[in-house]
Each structure stands twice: as C-alpha cells, then as structure tokens.
C-alpha cells in the first residue's frame, strides 16, 4: 500500500492540468480531502458530493458547484489524459493511447506490442507492465469506468498517407 505522501502526490497529479485537468482541484484541496479521509484514490474524486466539499476551508456554494462541474467535465477526457504512469510522460501516454485506443487494449498489451510503439523503450514498456500488474490498479480502473470516466482515445488519428513517400522541398530562404 502506498504511503499517505504518495497517495497525495498521485491525487494531485491526477487532477492536474497535465492529466485530467480538474479546474479548482489544486494541491490545497487535495490535501484537505486526503487529510479528512474523503479521497484515498483518484476514483474517490468522482464520488465526492456537495455536502462533503462545502466542509472544506474557503469553499462556498459557488466554488463547490464549479469544482463538481470540473470533475464532471473531466470524465470526457481522452485515454491519454487518464494514463498517469510513472516514467510515461504526456507524449508517451498519447503514443500508448493512440496505438491501443482503449484501456482494455492497453491492459491486455504484451511486452512485445508495447515495445513496438515508435518512441517506447525498455524502461517505458516495463513501467506500463508494472503499473497494470500492481495491486489496486485493476480495481482503480474498474471504479473509474463505473464512475463514467472515458476509457477511449479521443485524439486525432495519424494516417499513413505519406508513408513510404519522399518529400522534396525546393527554393531559397532569406
């Protein structure tokens, strides 16, 4: 089990702009929620109620309403935002999500399939495999799915229209 400091760090990252981008859910809010025992995992964020949030310091009805709206909006984010895996940055998460498209496909991926992604190396592949093998990850994914969090990649698909082509640009530059 993770220590409280790691739990807090994970929740702060999950809500951050780089991940699920939950506006109004900064480190101070995360700290209060963890200290009061209202949030233990990222999935707990989606179970928060107005009654629980109104008890937080500096929270009034408007801030509670705004935070609940931001939490609800984060459910529509793509798979690339949801994949907060150690040693996998936002670009790596985007590559992984684009390649596999669904959370189920990422979870079922083999070492060879992950390693085949251009831009992935051994450390990144091992991090993905370790993350999904870790105790609690399957439960976390299940709870996020039940909370209505999007488990599919929403981004643009890359095409292979130019694959195998050579581009030549001619002219001069000043």
Coordinates of C-alpha atoms in Angstrom, one line a residue:
X1 CA 0.0 0.0 0.0
X2 CA 1.2 3.5 -0.8
X3 CA 2.1 5.9 2.0
X4 CA 0.0 9.0 2.5
X5 CA 2.5 11.3 0.8
X6 CA 2.4 9.1 -2.3
X7 CA -1.4 9.0 -2.2
X8 CA -1.5 12.8 -2.0
X9 CA 1.1 13.2 -4.8
X10 CA -0.9 10.7 -7.1
X11 CA -4.2 12.6 -6.5
X12 CA -2.6 16.0 -7.1
X13 CA -1.1 14.7 -10.4
X14 CA -4.4 13.0 -11.4
X15 CA -6.3 16.3 -11.1
X16 CA -3.5 18.5 -12.6
X17 CA -3.6 20.2 -15.9
X18 CA -1.2 17.6 -17.3
X19 CA -3.6 14.8 -16.5
X20 CA -7.4 15.1 -16.0
X21 CA -7.3 18.9 -15.8
X22 CA -9.8 19.4 -13.0
X23 CA -10.0 23.1 -12.6
X24 CA -10.1 24.2 -8.9
X25 CA -8.7 20.9 -7.6
X26 CA -5.2 22.0 -6.6
X27 CA -2.8 20.8 -4.0
X28 CA -4.5 22.6 -1.1
X29 CA -7.9 21.0 -2.0
X30 CA -6.3 17.6 -2.5
X31 CA -4.5 17.8 0.8
X32 CA -7.8 18.7 2.7
X33 CA -9.6 15.8 1.0
X34 CA -6.9 13.3 1.8
X35 CA -6.5 14.5 5.4
X36 CA -10.2 14.3 6.0
X37 CA -10.3 10.7 4.6
X38 CA -12.7 11.7 1.8
X39 CA -10.3 10.7 -1.0
X40 CA -7.9 7.7 -1.0
X41 CA -7.6 7.1 -4.7
X42 CA -8.3 9.0 -7.9
X43 CA -11.6 7.2 -8.3
X44 CA -12.8 8.7 -5.0
X45 CA -12.8 12.1 -6.6
X46 CA -15.8 11.0 -8.7
X47 CA -17.8 10.1 -5.6
X48 CA -17.4 13.5 -3.9
X49 CA -20.7 15.3 -3.0
X50 CA -21.6 18.9 -2.5
X51 CA -22.1 18.1 1.2
X52 CA -18.6 16.9 1.6
X53 CA -17.0 19.7 -0.4
X54 CA -18.8 22.5 1.5
X55 CA -17.0 21.4 4.6
X56 CA -13.6 22.3 3.1
X57 CA -11.8 25.6 4.0
X58 CA -12.6 28.5 1.8
X59 CA -15.4 26.6 0.0
X60 CA -18.8 28.2 -0.6
X61 CA -21.7 27.1 -2.8
X62 CA -20.2 28.7 -5.9
X63 CA -16.8 27.0 -5.5
X64 CA -18.4 23.7 -4.7
X65 CA -20.6 24.0 -7.9
X66 CA -17.6 24.9 -10.0
X67 CA -15.5 22.0 -8.7
X68 CA -18.3 19.5 -9.2
X69 CA -18.7 20.8 -12.8
X70 CA -15.0 20.5 -13.4
X71 CA -15.0 16.9 -12.1
X72 CA -17.9 16.0 -14.3
X73 CA -16.2 17.6 -17.3
X74 CA -13.0 15.6 -16.7
X75 CA -15.0 12.4 -17.3
X76 CA -14.9 13.2 -21.1
X77 CA -11.1 13.5 -21.3
X78 CA -9.3 11.0 -23.5
X79 CA -7.4 7.9 -22.5
X80 CA -4.1 9.7 -22.9
X81 CA -5.0 12.0 -20.0
X82 CA -6.0 9.1 -17.9
X83 CA -2.8 7.1 -18.3
X84 CA -0.7 8.6 -15.4
X85 CA 2.0 6.0 -15.3
X86 CA 5.5 6.5 -13.8
X87 CA 8.2 7.1 -16.4
X88 CA 5.5 7.7 -19.0
X89 CA 5.1 11.4 -19.8
X90 CA 2.3 13.1 -21.7
X91 CA 3.8 12.3 -25.0
X92 CA 4.3 8.6 -24.1
X93 CA 0.7 8.4 -22.8
X94 CA -0.5 9.9 -26.1
X95 CA 1.5 7.3 -28.1
X96 CA 0.2 4.5 -25.9
X97 CA -3.4 5.7 -26.1
X98 CA -3.2 6.3 -29.9
X99 CA -1.7 2.9 -30.6
X100 CA -4.2 0.9 -28.4
X101 CA -7.2 3.2 -28.5
X102 CA -9.0 1.6 -25.4
X103 CA -8.0 1.0 -21.8
X104 CA -8.8 -2.7 -22.2
X105 CA -6.3 -3.0 -25.1
X106 CA -3.6 -1.2 -23.1
X107 CA -4.2 -3.5 -20.2
X108 CA -4.0 -6.6 -22.4
X109 CA -1.0 -5.5 -24.3
X110 CA 2.1 -7.7 -24.3
X111 CA 5.7 -6.5 -23.8
X112 CA 6.4 -7.0 -27.5
X113 CA 3.3 -5.0 -28.5
X114 CA 4.2 -2.1 -26.3
X115 CA 7.9 -2.2 -27.3
X116 CA 6.8 -2.0 -30.9
X117 CA 5.5 1.6 -30.4
X118 CA 7.9 4.0 -32.0
X119 CA 9.3 6.1 -29.2
X120 CA 8.9 3.4 -26.5
X121 CA 11.9 1.8 -24.9
X122 CA 12.5 -0.9 -22.3
X123 CA 12.1 1.3 -19.2
X124 CA 8.8 2.7 -20.5
X125 CA 7.5 -0.7 -21.5
X126 CA 8.4 -2.1 -18.1
X127 CA 6.7 0.8 -16.4
X128 CA 3.4 0.1 -18.2
X129 CA 3.5 -3.6 -17.5
X130 CA 4.4 -3.0 -13.8
X131 CA 1.6 -0.4 -13.5
X132 CA -1.1 -2.8 -14.6
X133 CA 0.4 -5.7 -12.6
X134 CA 0.4 -3.6 -9.4
X135 CA -2.2 -4.4 -6.6
X136 CA -5.1 -2.0 -6.8
X137 CA -4.7 -0.9 -10.5
X138 CA -7.5 -3.2 -11.7
X139 CA -9.8 -2.0 -9.0
X140 CA -8.9 1.6 -9.7
X141 CA -9.6 1.2 -13.5
X142 CA -12.9 -0.6 -12.7
X143 CA -14.0 2.2 -10.3
X144 CA -13.1 4.9 -12.8
X145 CA -15.1 3.0 -15.5
X146 CA -18.1 2.7 -13.2
X147 CA -17.8 6.5 -12.5
X148 CA -18.3 7.1 -16.2
X149 CA -14.7 8.2 -17.0
X150 CA -13.9 7.8 -20.7
X151 CA -11.6 4.9 -21.4
X152 CA -11.0 5.6 -25.1
X153 CA -8.6 7.8 -27.0
X154 CA -10.2 10.9 -28.3
X155 CA -7.3 12.5 -30.2
X156 CA -6.7 12.7 -33.9
X157 CA -5.7 9.5 -35.7
X158 CA -2.5 9.6 -37.6
X159 CA -2.7 8.4 -41.1
X160 CA -0.1 6.6 -43.2
X161 CA -0.9 8.6 -46.4
X162 CA 2.7 9.8 -46.6
X163 CA 4.3 6.5 -45.5
X164 CA 7.0 5.4 -47.9
X165 CA 7.0 8.8 -49.7
X166 CA 9.9 11.1 -50.1
X167 CA 9.2 14.8 -49.9
X168 CA 11.4 17.3 -51.6
X169 CA 11.2 21.0 -50.8
X170 CA 12.9 23.4 -53.1
X171 CA 13.5 27.1 -53.1
X172 CA 15.5 29.6 -51.1
X173 CA 15.3 31.1 -47.7
X174 CA 16.2 34.7 -46.9

